[in-house]
mmCIF file of C-alpha atoms and ligand atoms in Angstrom:
data_model
loop_
_atom_site.group_PDB
_atom_site.id
_atom_site.type_symbol
_atom_site.label_atom_id
_atom_site.label_comp_id
_atom_site.label_asym_id
_atom_site.label_seq_id
_atom_site.Cartn_x
_atom_site.Cartn_y
_atom_site.Cartn_z
ATOM 1 C CA UNK A 1419 0.000 0.000 0.000
ATOM 2 C CA UNK A 1420 1.215 3.500 -0.814
ATOM 3 C CA UNK A 1421 1.530 5.698 2.229
ATOM 4 C CA UNK A 1422 -1.741 7.705 2.734
ATOM 5 C CA UNK A 1423 -1.229 11.294 1.583
ATOM 6 C CA UNK A 1424 -2.534 12.609 4.905
ATOM 7 C CA UNK A 1425 -0.498 10.199 7.076
ATOM 8 C CA UNK A 1426 1.691 12.888 8.639
ATOM 9 C CA UNK A 1427 -0.881 15.667 8.463
ATOM 10 C CA UNK A 1428 -2.817 16.924 11.458
ATOM 11 C CA UNK A 1429 -6.203 16.576 9.670
ATOM 12 C CA UNK A 1430 -7.011 20.197 10.142
ATOM 13 C CA UNK A 1431 -8.627 21.349 6.891
ATOM 14 C CA UNK A 1432 -8.524 25.032 5.951
ATOM 15 C CA UNK A 1433 -11.404 26.966 7.488
ATOM 16 C CA UNK A 1434 -13.507 27.315 4.353
ATOM 17 C CA UNK A 1435 -16.396 29.697 4.146
ATOM 18 C CA UNK A 1436 -19.081 27.560 2.521
ATOM 19 C CA UNK A 1437 -21.178 29.695 0.160
ATOM 20 C CA UNK A 1438 -21.902 27.066 -2.456
ATOM 21 C CA UNK A 1439 -24.925 24.875 -3.165
ATOM 22 C CA UNK A 1440 -24.420 22.967 0.087
ATOM 23 C CA UNK A 1441 -23.015 22.033 2.491
ATOM 24 C CA UNK A 1442 -23.252 25.327 4.342
ATOM 25 C CA UNK A 1443 -20.951 26.323 7.190
ATOM 26 C CA UNK A 1444 -21.735 24.581 10.474
ATOM 27 C CA UNK A 1445 -21.991 26.484 13.765
ATOM 28 C CA UNK A 1446 -19.443 25.414 16.436
ATOM 29 C CA UNK A 1447 -22.326 24.473 18.756
ATOM 30 C CA UNK A 1448 -23.442 21.859 16.241
ATOM 31 C CA UNK A 1449 -19.915 20.527 15.725
ATOM 32 C CA UNK A 1450 -19.433 20.276 19.474
ATOM 33 C CA UNK A 1451 -22.379 17.929 20.052
ATOM 34 C CA UNK A 1452 -20.918 15.542 17.471
ATOM 35 C CA UNK A 1453 -17.917 15.098 19.771
ATOM 36 C CA UNK A 1454 -19.975 14.137 22.849
ATOM 37 C CA UNK A 1455 -19.550 10.543 24.118
ATOM 38 C CA UNK A 1456 -21.440 8.035 22.046
ATOM 39 C CA UNK A 1457 -24.559 6.504 23.590
ATOM 40 C CA UNK A 1458 -26.471 3.487 22.345
ATOM 41 C CA UNK A 1459 -29.304 3.801 19.840
ATOM 42 C CA UNK A 1460 -31.741 2.465 22.496
ATOM 43 C CA UNK A 1461 -30.262 4.398 25.442
ATOM 44 C CA UNK A 1462 -33.030 6.251 27.312
ATOM 45 C CA UNK A 1463 -31.062 9.491 26.852
ATOM 46 C CA UNK A 1464 -31.008 8.986 23.106
ATOM 47 C CA UNK A 1465 -34.708 8.105 23.051
ATOM 48 C CA UNK A 1466 -35.523 11.398 24.782
ATOM 49 C CA UNK A 1467 -33.457 13.180 22.143
ATOM 50 C CA UNK A 1468 -35.228 11.279 19.334
ATOM 51 C CA UNK A 1469 -38.592 12.530 20.599
ATOM 52 C CA UNK A 1470 -37.283 16.093 20.713
ATOM 53 C CA UNK A 1471 -35.859 15.830 17.188
ATOM 54 C CA UNK A 1472 -39.254 14.684 15.920
ATOM 55 C CA UNK A 1473 -40.987 17.598 17.673
ATOM 56 C CA UNK A 1474 -38.460 20.104 16.321
ATOM 57 C CA UNK A 1475 -38.862 18.676 12.823
ATOM 58 C CA UNK A 1476 -42.603 19.342 13.055
ATOM 59 C CA UNK A 1477 -41.705 22.877 14.057
ATOM 60 C CA UNK A 1478 -39.440 23.625 11.060
ATOM 61 C CA UNK A 1479 -41.717 21.882 8.563
ATOM 62 C CA UNK A 1480 -44.662 23.815 10.135
ATOM 63 C CA UNK A 1481 -46.325 20.395 10.066
ATOM 64 C CA UNK A 1482 -49.703 19.414 11.505
ATOM 65 C CA UNK A 1483 -49.627 17.772 14.938
ATOM 66 C CA UNK A 1484 -50.663 14.390 13.502
ATOM 67 C CA UNK A 1485 -47.807 14.297 10.976
ATOM 68 C CA UNK A 1486 -45.030 11.766 11.425
ATOM 69 C CA UNK A 1487 -41.514 13.193 11.246
ATOM 70 C CA UNK A 1488 -38.197 11.375 11.196
ATOM 71 C CA UNK A 1489 -34.551 12.034 10.377
ATOM 72 C CA UNK A 1490 -33.773 9.559 7.597
ATOM 73 C CA UNK A 1491 -30.338 7.924 7.863
ATOM 74 C CA UNK A 1492 -28.398 9.313 4.935
ATOM 75 C CA UNK A 1493 -28.247 12.544 2.953
ATOM 76 C CA UNK A 1494 -31.110 14.414 1.295
ATOM 77 C CA UNK A 1495 -31.159 11.892 -1.524
ATOM 78 C CA UNK A 1496 -31.961 9.128 0.978
ATOM 79 C CA UNK A 1497 -34.891 11.209 2.234
ATOM 80 C CA UNK A 1498 -35.956 11.728 -1.397
ATOM 81 C CA UNK A 1499 -35.810 7.983 -1.918
ATOM 82 C CA UNK A 1500 -37.833 7.392 1.289
ATOM 83 C CA UNK A 1501 -40.444 9.946 0.191
ATOM 84 C CA UNK A 1502 -40.973 8.009 -3.053
ATOM 85 C CA UNK A 1503 -40.512 4.331 -2.215
ATOM 86 C CA UNK A 1504 -42.944 4.267 0.702
ATOM 87 C CA UNK A 1505 -45.859 5.575 -1.350
ATOM 88 C CA UNK A 1506 -45.245 3.939 -4.710
ATOM 89 C CA UNK A 1507 -46.491 0.482 -5.662
ATOM 90 C CA UNK A 1508 -45.881 -1.010 -9.082
ATOM 91 C CA UNK A 1509 -47.689 0.841 -11.919
ATOM 92 C CA UNK A 1510 -48.944 3.633 -9.658
ATOM 93 C CA UNK A 1511 -49.427 6.795 -11.731
ATOM 94 C CA UNK A 1512 -47.029 9.482 -10.518
ATOM 95 C CA UNK A 1513 -46.730 12.969 -11.989
ATOM 96 C CA UNK A 1514 -43.353 14.661 -11.655
ATOM 97 C CA UNK A 1515 -42.664 18.328 -12.365
ATOM 98 C CA UNK A 1516 -39.252 18.879 -13.927
ATOM 99 C CA UNK A 1517 -37.648 22.317 -14.162
ATOM 100 C CA UNK A 1518 -34.120 21.458 -13.083
ATOM 101 C CA UNK A 1519 -31.659 18.810 -12.023
ATOM 102 C CA UNK A 1520 -33.506 17.520 -8.957
ATOM 103 C CA UNK A 1521 -36.799 17.045 -10.804
ATOM 104 C CA UNK A 1522 -34.853 14.772 -13.171
ATOM 105 C CA UNK A 1523 -33.553 12.800 -10.198
ATOM 106 C CA UNK A 1524 -37.120 12.319 -8.928
ATOM 107 C CA UNK A 1525 -38.154 10.921 -12.326
ATOM 108 C CA UNK A 1526 -35.249 8.471 -12.414
ATOM 109 C CA UNK A 1527 -35.969 7.266 -8.890
ATOM 110 C CA UNK A 1528 -39.735 6.877 -9.306
ATOM 111 C CA UNK A 1529 -39.120 4.832 -12.478
ATOM 112 C CA UNK A 1530 -36.781 2.516 -10.563
ATOM 113 C CA UNK A 1531 -39.648 1.868 -8.119
ATOM 114 C CA UNK A 1532 -41.716 0.932 -11.209
ATOM 115 C CA UNK A 1533 -44.186 3.764 -11.013
ATOM 116 C CA UNK A 1534 -46.080 4.771 -14.155
ATOM 117 C CA UNK A 1535 -44.262 8.108 -14.407
ATOM 118 C CA UNK A 1536 -45.606 11.073 -16.368
ATOM 119 C CA UNK A 1537 -43.357 14.097 -16.443
ATOM 120 C CA UNK A 1538 -44.354 17.675 -17.048
ATOM 121 C CA UNK A 1539 -41.582 20.091 -18.015
ATOM 122 C CA UNK A 1540 -40.951 23.793 -18.108
ATOM 123 C CA UNK A 1541 -37.567 25.248 -19.094
ATOM 124 C CA UNK A 1542 -34.873 25.378 -16.396
ATOM 125 C CA UNK A 1543 -35.318 28.483 -14.263
ATOM 126 C CA UNK A 1544 -39.070 28.731 -14.817
ATOM 127 C CA UNK A 1545 -41.769 27.490 -12.436
ATOM 128 C CA UNK A 1546 -45.084 25.651 -12.797
ATOM 129 C CA UNK A 1547 -48.560 27.195 -12.785
ATOM 130 C CA UNK A 1548 -51.548 25.543 -11.127
ATOM 131 C CA UNK A 1549 -53.477 25.480 -14.414
ATOM 132 C CA UNK A 1550 -50.711 23.525 -16.112
ATOM 133 C CA UNK A 1551 -50.807 20.880 -13.359
ATOM 134 C CA UNK A 1552 -54.608 20.894 -13.515
ATOM 135 C CA UNK A 1553 -54.571 20.225 -17.285
ATOM 136 C CA UNK A 1554 -52.117 17.357 -16.917
ATOM 137 C CA UNK A 1555 -54.051 15.758 -14.062
ATOM 138 C CA UNK A 1556 -57.268 15.907 -16.116
ATOM 139 C CA UNK A 1557 -55.816 13.424 -18.609
ATOM 140 C CA UNK A 1558 -53.481 11.617 -16.196
ATOM 141 C CA UNK A 1559 -55.126 10.981 -12.806
ATOM 142 C CA UNK A 1560 -51.966 10.603 -10.727
ATOM 143 C CA UNK A 1561 -51.829 9.220 -7.217
ATOM 144 C CA UNK A 1562 -48.879 11.458 -6.301
ATOM 145 C CA UNK A 1563 -47.644 14.772 -7.705
ATOM 146 C CA UNK A 1564 -43.978 15.487 -6.947
ATOM 147 C CA UNK A 1565 -42.426 18.936 -7.218
ATOM 148 C CA UNK A 1566 -39.299 20.774 -6.049
ATOM 149 C CA UNK A 1567 -39.912 23.811 -3.817
ATOM 150 C CA UNK A 1568 -36.436 25.309 -4.167
ATOM 151 C CA UNK A 1569 -34.532 24.125 -7.272
ATOM 152 C CA UNK A 1570 -30.887 24.315 -6.244
ATOM 153 C CA UNK A 1571 -29.758 23.874 -9.844
ATOM 154 C CA UNK A 1572 -31.560 27.016 -11.061
ATOM 155 C CA UNK A 1573 -32.274 29.213 -8.029
ATOM 156 C CA UNK A 1574 -36.032 29.295 -8.740
ATOM 157 C CA UNK A 1575 -38.678 29.255 -6.007
ATOM 158 C CA UNK A 1576 -41.833 27.283 -6.813
ATOM 159 C CA UNK A 1577 -45.069 28.705 -5.302
ATOM 160 C CA UNK A 1578 -47.113 25.809 -3.909
ATOM 161 C CA UNK A 1579 -50.466 27.070 -2.543
ATOM 162 C CA UNK A 1580 -52.539 26.934 -5.735
ATOM 163 C CA UNK A 1581 -50.872 23.765 -6.968
ATOM 164 C CA UNK A 1582 -51.731 22.106 -3.666
ATOM 165 C CA UNK A 1583 -55.421 22.968 -4.166
ATOM 166 C CA UNK A 1584 -55.422 21.537 -7.678
ATOM 167 C CA UNK A 1585 -53.587 18.358 -6.661
ATOM 168 C CA UNK A 1586 -56.056 17.682 -3.838
ATOM 169 C CA UNK A 1587 -59.076 18.512 -6.006
ATOM 170 C CA UNK A 1588 -57.904 15.621 -8.207
ATOM 171 C CA UNK A 1589 -57.560 13.348 -5.174
ATOM 172 C CA UNK A 1590 -53.769 13.109 -5.411
ATOM 173 C CA UNK A 1591 -51.113 13.614 -2.757
ATOM 174 C CA UNK A 1592 -48.556 16.428 -2.918
ATOM 175 C CA UNK A 1593 -44.907 15.416 -2.459
ATOM 176 C CA UNK A 1594 -42.438 18.289 -2.103
ATOM 177 C CA UNK A 1595 -38.624 18.471 -2.173
ATOM 178 C CA UNK A 1596 -37.757 21.093 0.465
ATOM 179 C CA UNK A 1597 -34.026 20.423 0.586
ATOM 180 C CA UNK A 1598 -32.952 24.016 -0.114
ATOM 181 C CA UNK A 1599 -35.938 25.696 1.533
ATOM 182 C CA UNK A 1600 -36.414 24.043 4.952
ATOM 183 C CA UNK A 1601 -34.997 26.371 7.610
ATOM 184 C CA UNK A 1602 -34.369 29.206 5.138
ATOM 185 C CA UNK A 1603 -37.881 30.025 3.933
ATOM 186 C CA UNK A 1604 -41.332 28.904 4.941
ATOM 187 C CA UNK A 1605 -42.319 25.393 3.863
ATOM 188 C CA UNK A 1606 -45.655 25.661 5.687
ATOM 189 C CA UNK A 1607 -46.555 21.992 5.433
ATOM 190 C CA UNK A 1608 -49.900 22.383 7.219
ATOM 191 C CA UNK A 1609 -50.832 25.758 5.707
ATOM 192 C CA UNK A 1610 -50.007 24.660 2.158
ATOM 193 C CA UNK A 1611 -51.372 21.134 2.585
ATOM 194 C CA UNK A 1612 -48.205 19.224 1.702
ATOM 195 C CA UNK A 1613 -48.602 15.479 2.241
ATOM 196 C CA UNK A 1614 -44.996 14.329 2.006
ATOM 197 C CA UNK A 1615 -41.968 16.607 2.437
ATOM 198 C CA UNK A 1616 -38.268 15.874 2.713
ATOM 199 C CA UNK A 1617 -35.102 17.862 3.159
ATOM 200 C CA UNK A 1618 -31.403 17.627 3.983
ATOM 201 C CA UNK A 1619 -29.337 18.629 6.990
ATOM 202 C CA UNK A 1620 -26.540 20.528 5.238
ATOM 203 C CA UNK A 1621 -28.464 23.234 3.400
ATOM 204 C CA UNK A 1622 -30.502 25.826 5.349
ATOM 205 C CA UNK A 1623 -30.335 23.887 8.632
ATOM 206 C CA UNK A 1624 -26.509 23.922 8.648
ATOM 207 C CA UNK A 1625 -25.847 20.536 10.185
ATOM 208 C CA UNK A 1626 -23.338 18.153 8.597
ATOM 209 C CA UNK A 1627 -24.921 15.820 6.003
ATOM 210 C CA UNK A 1628 -26.077 12.471 7.392
ATOM 211 C CA UNK A 1629 -29.552 12.632 8.946
ATOM 212 C CA UNK A 1630 -32.243 14.066 6.685
ATOM 213 C CA UNK A 1631 -35.689 15.421 7.616
ATOM 214 C CA UNK A 1632 -38.795 13.650 6.326
ATOM 215 C CA UNK A 1633 -42.383 14.586 7.201
ATOM 216 C CA UNK A 1634 -45.434 12.477 6.370
ATOM 217 C CA UNK A 1635 -48.897 13.996 6.746
ATOM 218 C CA UNK A 1636 -52.077 12.119 7.765
ATOM 219 C CA UNK A 1637 -53.327 11.393 4.214
ATOM 220 C CA UNK A 1638 -49.961 9.918 3.261
ATOM 221 C CA UNK A 1639 -49.823 7.862 6.475
ATOM 222 C CA UNK A 1640 -53.178 6.391 5.484
ATOM 223 C CA UNK A 1641 -51.798 5.537 2.044
ATOM 224 C CA UNK A 1642 -48.797 3.838 3.681
ATOM 225 C CA UNK A 1643 -51.154 1.847 5.877
ATOM 226 C CA UNK A 1644 -53.193 0.659 2.880
ATOM 227 C CA UNK A 1645 -50.257 -0.671 0.839
ATOM 228 C CA UNK A 1646 -50.878 -4.050 -0.774
ATOM 229 C CA UNK A 1647 -47.204 -4.838 -1.298
ATOM 230 C CA UNK A 1648 -44.026 -4.502 0.729
ATOM 231 C CA UNK A 1649 -41.999 -1.308 0.339
ATOM 232 C CA UNK A 1650 -39.381 -2.032 -2.325
ATOM 233 C CA UNK A 1651 -36.552 -0.558 -0.236
ATOM 234 C CA UNK A 1652 -35.822 -2.398 3.037
ATOM 235 C CA UNK A 1653 -33.555 0.235 4.623
ATOM 236 C CA UNK A 1654 -36.024 3.095 4.137
ATOM 237 C CA UNK A 1655 -39.250 1.157 4.833
ATOM 238 C CA UNK A 1656 -41.381 3.417 7.029
ATOM 239 C CA UNK A 1657 -43.762 0.599 7.967
ATOM 240 C CA UNK A 1658 -40.813 -0.765 9.975
ATOM 241 C CA UNK A 1659 -39.014 2.494 10.823
ATOM 242 C CA UNK A 1660 -42.128 3.940 12.482
ATOM 243 C CA UNK A 1661 -41.745 1.127 15.028
ATOM 244 C CA UNK A 1662 -38.263 2.335 15.990
ATOM 245 C CA UNK A 1663 -39.204 6.037 15.878
ATOM 246 C CA UNK A 1664 -42.535 5.301 17.613
ATOM 247 C CA UNK A 1665 -43.322 4.036 21.131
ATOM 248 C CA UNK A 1666 -42.357 0.403 20.407
ATOM 249 C CA UNK A 1667 -38.620 1.184 19.890
ATOM 250 C CA UNK A 1668 -38.065 -1.931 17.820
ATOM 251 C CA UNK A 1669 -34.562 -2.140 16.345
ATOM 252 C CA UNK A 1670 -34.448 -1.683 12.570
ATOM 253 C CA UNK A 1671 -30.999 -0.282 11.820
ATOM 254 C CA UNK A 1672 -28.546 1.555 14.061
ATOM 255 C CA UNK A 1673 -29.367 5.240 13.881
ATOM 256 C CA UNK A 1674 -26.419 7.495 12.941
ATOM 257 C CA UNK A 1675 -26.404 8.706 16.543
ATOM 258 C CA UNK A 1676 -23.864 11.541 16.276
ATOM 259 C CA UNK A 1677 -25.562 12.845 13.124
ATOM 260 C CA UNK A 1678 -28.907 12.879 14.942
ATOM 261 C CA UNK A 1679 -27.284 14.830 17.786
ATOM 262 C CA UNK A 1680 -25.962 17.343 15.265
ATOM 263 C CA UNK A 1681 -29.349 17.705 13.594
ATOM 264 C CA UNK A 1682 -30.945 18.149 17.018
ATOM 265 C CA UNK A 1683 -28.620 21.012 17.905
ATOM 266 C CA UNK A 1684 -29.123 22.686 14.511
ATOM 267 C CA UNK A 1685 -32.902 22.396 14.906
ATOM 268 C CA UNK A 1686 -32.691 23.757 18.440
ATOM 269 C CA UNK A 1687 -30.822 26.785 17.098
ATOM 270 C CA UNK A 1688 -33.602 27.342 14.558
ATOM 271 C CA UNK A 1689 -36.143 27.102 17.379
ATOM 272 C CA UNK A 1690 -34.221 29.619 19.504
ATOM 273 C CA UNK A 1691 -33.964 32.050 16.599
ATOM 274 C CA UNK A 1692 -37.618 31.680 15.619
ATOM 275 C CA UNK A 1693 -38.770 30.931 12.094
ATOM 276 C CA UNK A 1694 -39.904 34.472 11.257
ATOM 277 C CA UNK A 1695 -36.546 35.977 12.266
ATOM 278 C CA UNK A 1696 -34.682 33.221 10.469
ATOM 279 C CA UNK A 1697 -36.550 33.701 7.190
ATOM 280 C CA UNK A 1698 -36.059 37.478 7.403
ATOM 281 C CA UNK A 1699 -32.316 37.003 7.949
ATOM 282 C CA UNK A 1700 -32.135 34.854 4.814
ATOM 283 C CA UNK A 1701 -34.068 37.467 2.792
ATOM 284 C CA UNK A 1702 -32.057 40.440 4.085
ATOM 285 C CA UNK A 1703 -28.685 38.850 3.357
ATOM 286 C CA UNK A 1704 -29.849 37.749 -0.092
ATOM 287 C CA UNK A 1705 -30.762 41.365 -0.902
ATOM 288 C CA UNK A 1706 -27.350 42.480 0.323
ATOM 289 C CA UNK A 1707 -25.757 39.992 -2.080
ATOM 290 C CA UNK A 1708 -27.965 40.970 -5.028
ATOM 291 C CA UNK A 1709 -27.236 44.689 -4.538
ATOM 292 C CA UNK A 1710 -23.511 43.990 -4.285
ATOM 293 C CA UNK A 1711 -23.475 41.829 -7.427
ATOM 294 C CA UNK A 1712 -25.037 44.722 -9.332
ATOM 295 C CA UNK A 1713 -22.072 46.902 -8.380
ATOM 296 C CA UNK A 1714 -19.781 44.244 -9.910
ATOM 297 C CA UNK A 1715 -21.823 44.229 -13.146
ATOM 298 C CA UNK A 1716 -23.157 40.766 -12.409
ATOM 299 C CA UNK A 1717 -26.818 39.826 -12.463
ATOM 300 C CA UNK A 1718 -28.898 37.107 -10.854
ATOM 301 C CA UNK A 1719 -30.383 34.839 -13.523
ATOM 302 C CA UNK A 1720 -33.820 34.454 -11.953
ATOM 303 C CA UNK A 1721 -36.308 37.374 -11.849
ATOM 304 C CA UNK A 1722 -36.892 38.800 -8.389
ATOM 305 C CA UNK A 1723 -40.461 37.480 -8.053
ATOM 306 C CA UNK A 1724 -39.353 33.857 -8.141
ATOM 307 C CA UNK A 1725 -35.770 34.146 -6.922
ATOM 308 C CA UNK A 1726 -34.671 32.026 -3.970
ATOM 309 C CA UNK A 1727 -33.132 33.805 -0.979
ATOM 310 C CA UNK A 1728 -31.072 30.713 -0.083
ATOM 311 C CA UNK A 1729 -29.438 30.175 -3.474
ATOM 312 C CA UNK A 1730 -28.629 32.685 -6.191
ATOM 313 C CA UNK A 1731 -27.644 31.699 -9.721
ATOM 314 C CA UNK A 1732 -25.430 34.399 -11.197
ATOM 315 C CA UNK A 1733 -25.120 35.077 -14.925
ATOM 316 C CA UNK A 1734 -21.475 35.031 -15.935
ATOM 317 C CA UNK A 1735 -19.975 37.862 -17.996
ATOM 318 C CA UNK A 1736 -18.866 36.905 -21.523
ATOM 319 C CA UNK A 1737 -15.337 35.520 -21.663
ATOM 320 C CA UNK A 1738 -14.917 35.068 -17.920
ATOM 321 C CA UNK A 1739 -12.802 32.048 -16.928
ATOM 322 C CA UNK A 1740 -15.268 31.057 -14.247
ATOM 323 C CA UNK A 1741 -13.340 27.993 -13.068
ATOM 324 C CA UNK A 1742 -10.209 30.098 -12.506
ATOM 325 C CA UNK A 1743 -12.124 32.683 -10.504
ATOM 326 C CA UNK A 1744 -13.702 30.006 -8.328
ATOM 327 C CA UNK A 1745 -10.360 28.368 -7.638
ATOM 328 C CA UNK A 1746 -8.845 31.728 -6.698
ATOM 329 C CA UNK A 1747 -11.757 32.311 -4.326
ATOM 330 C CA UNK A 1748 -11.040 28.949 -2.737
ATOM 331 C CA UNK A 1749 -7.252 29.003 -2.704
ATOM 332 C CA UNK A 1750 -6.604 32.680 -1.947
ATOM 333 C CA UNK A 1751 -9.657 33.518 0.172
ATOM 334 C CA UNK A 1752 -10.942 30.180 1.525
ATOM 335 C CA UNK A 1753 -14.378 30.825 0.029
ATOM 336 C CA UNK A 1754 -16.341 28.107 -1.729
ATOM 337 C CA UNK A 1755 -19.042 28.954 -4.262
ATOM 338 C CA UNK A 1756 -20.488 26.459 -6.751
ATOM 339 C CA UNK A 1757 -20.463 26.237 -10.529
ATOM 340 C CA UNK A 1758 -23.485 25.401 -12.645
ATOM 341 C CA UNK A 1759 -25.036 21.933 -12.602
ATOM 342 C CA UNK A 1760 -26.341 19.926 -15.564
ATOM 343 C CA UNK A 1761 -27.709 22.192 -18.312
ATOM 344 C CA UNK A 1762 -26.273 25.248 -16.508
ATOM 345 C CA UNK A 1763 -22.708 23.913 -16.227
ATOM 346 C CA UNK A 1764 -20.252 26.667 -17.208
ATOM 347 C CA UNK A 1765 -23.119 29.164 -17.580
ATOM 348 C CA UNK A 1766 -23.762 30.297 -14.011
ATOM 349 C CA UNK A 1767 -22.312 30.428 -10.533
ATOM 350 C CA UNK A 1768 -24.406 29.278 -7.624
ATOM 351 C CA UNK A 1769 -23.996 31.271 -4.446
ATOM 352 C CA UNK A 1770 -25.646 29.819 -1.365
ATOM 353 C CA UNK A 1771 -26.581 31.856 1.675
ATOM 354 C CA UNK A 1772 -27.978 29.021 3.728
ATOM 355 C CA UNK A 1773 -28.420 28.671 7.471
ATOM 356 C CA UNK A 1774 -25.317 29.663 9.442
ATOM 357 C CA UNK A 1775 -23.670 30.840 6.190
ATOM 358 C CA UNK A 1776 -26.368 33.489 5.715
ATOM 359 C CA UNK A 1777 -24.645 36.362 7.516
ATOM 360 C CA UNK A 1778 -23.868 39.909 6.410
ATOM 361 C CA UNK A 1779 -20.133 39.552 7.106
ATOM 362 C CA UNK A 1780 -19.989 36.576 4.738
ATOM 363 C CA UNK A 1781 -21.667 38.512 1.933
ATOM 364 C CA UNK A 1782 -19.268 41.420 2.386
ATOM 365 C CA UNK A 1783 -16.260 39.076 2.466
ATOM 366 C CA UNK A 1784 -17.359 37.358 -0.757
ATOM 367 C CA UNK A 1785 -18.063 40.632 -2.569
ATOM 368 C CA UNK A 1786 -14.710 42.060 -1.476
ATOM 369 C CA UNK A 1787 -12.818 38.997 -2.673
ATOM 370 C CA UNK A 1788 -14.687 38.965 -5.998
ATOM 371 C CA UNK A 1789 -13.955 42.652 -6.536
ATOM 372 C CA UNK A 1790 -10.224 42.080 -6.066
ATOM 373 C CA UNK A 1791 -10.124 39.016 -8.310
ATOM 374 C CA UNK A 1792 -12.157 40.577 -11.110
ATOM 375 C CA UNK A 1793 -10.343 43.938 -11.189
HETATM 376 C C1 PLP B 1277 -28.961 18.920 -2.298
HETATM 377 C C2 PLP B 1277 -30.289 18.576 -2.860
HETATM 378 C C3 PLP B 1277 -30.754 17.249 -2.904
HETATM 379 C C4 PLP B 1277 -29.905 16.068 -2.556
HETATM 380 O O1 PLP B 1277 -29.397 16.068 -1.289
HETATM 381 P P1 PLP B 1277 -28.019 15.333 -0.933
HETATM 382 O O2 PLP B 1277 -27.846 15.691 0.505
HETATM 383 O O3 PLP B 1277 -26.971 15.880 -1.836
HETATM 384 O O4 PLP B 1277 -28.213 13.872 -1.105
HETATM 385 C C5 PLP B 1277 -32.043 17.029 -3.362
HETATM 386 N N1 PLP B 1277 -32.829 18.029 -3.775
HETATM 387 C C6 PLP B 1277 -32.408 19.309 -3.772
HETATM 388 C C7 PLP B 1277 -33.322 20.384 -4.249
HETATM 389 C C8 PLP B 1277 -31.116 19.609 -3.320
HETATM 390 O O5 PLP B 1277 -30.694 20.882 -3.320
#
């Protein structure tokens, strides 16, 4: 074996400022709880914490009291998988709205669970109207309609209220990807009428990736209960996991205990801050960024009325070597921003102001560094 490159290093990575598409920077309080002594996954102390995590998840999702919430073991994609596999049986009609990279991922996944998938598309960066969903459902009576609230690949914010009405008028359930919205802008699960919602830890909640929020509303719980066939994914099967995360405490798989502690502390910080204050902070710092970009002759790609506060896609000036600028940001200033994804690769930057990263001093630091590099 060749000697590991880090063998003599002190494993102390540079203190990066994370302003990309996720992960976001993690508060020291959250990092600290990951270093507490490990307890067992059935230890009474851990069980108390599990209950609190579930309560706090209801709080950030703004979920109804009778929703079931759980941190899924794994990253946001595992929660996405759990949100699909538990409610899909073979040949179930599922409508998926695609206006970016993560809509595509939903399609691929639902097909692997053998759903009868119909996709509806609008160009990247645009959002769906309720009438468009209504028209599609009239000819394709889906059981589930899946849509992305905050498309991290484009920076577009999808309004959900009217779509929720249409979906329910057709007797379908609404499944929403809230990975880049939860903790940064209102998801409003109960107010909007979302049936299934999932997110990740490392975006607007600013915990390390590893335990990912999932919320299941009463209509979806009923659907889970009425399944004719076993869930096609053993690890993410909520008919079994509800028995570990419910009063029975039956072992299913070992929870990623330290990741759950981290998520707990991040959720507790959101609770202390209050959702209204937290959403306002995200909006205010986004405006600070957008104003500052204007002074550098750079423009956000998405019009203001549907632009996400947590992630901004920036149009790149003609002839700019965007990769070189991003590596100078990283190497000279310790700042990470993201390039474009999929269809937007090489065309935009993605600047995230998520969770603990959404602070005025970070915006000013980024703008200052960009000004020096570009001049
Ligand atoms: C990041 C992200 C995901 C995937 O989450 P991972 O933690 O990378 O697995 C899914 N959907 C959206 C909208 C995302 O931004």
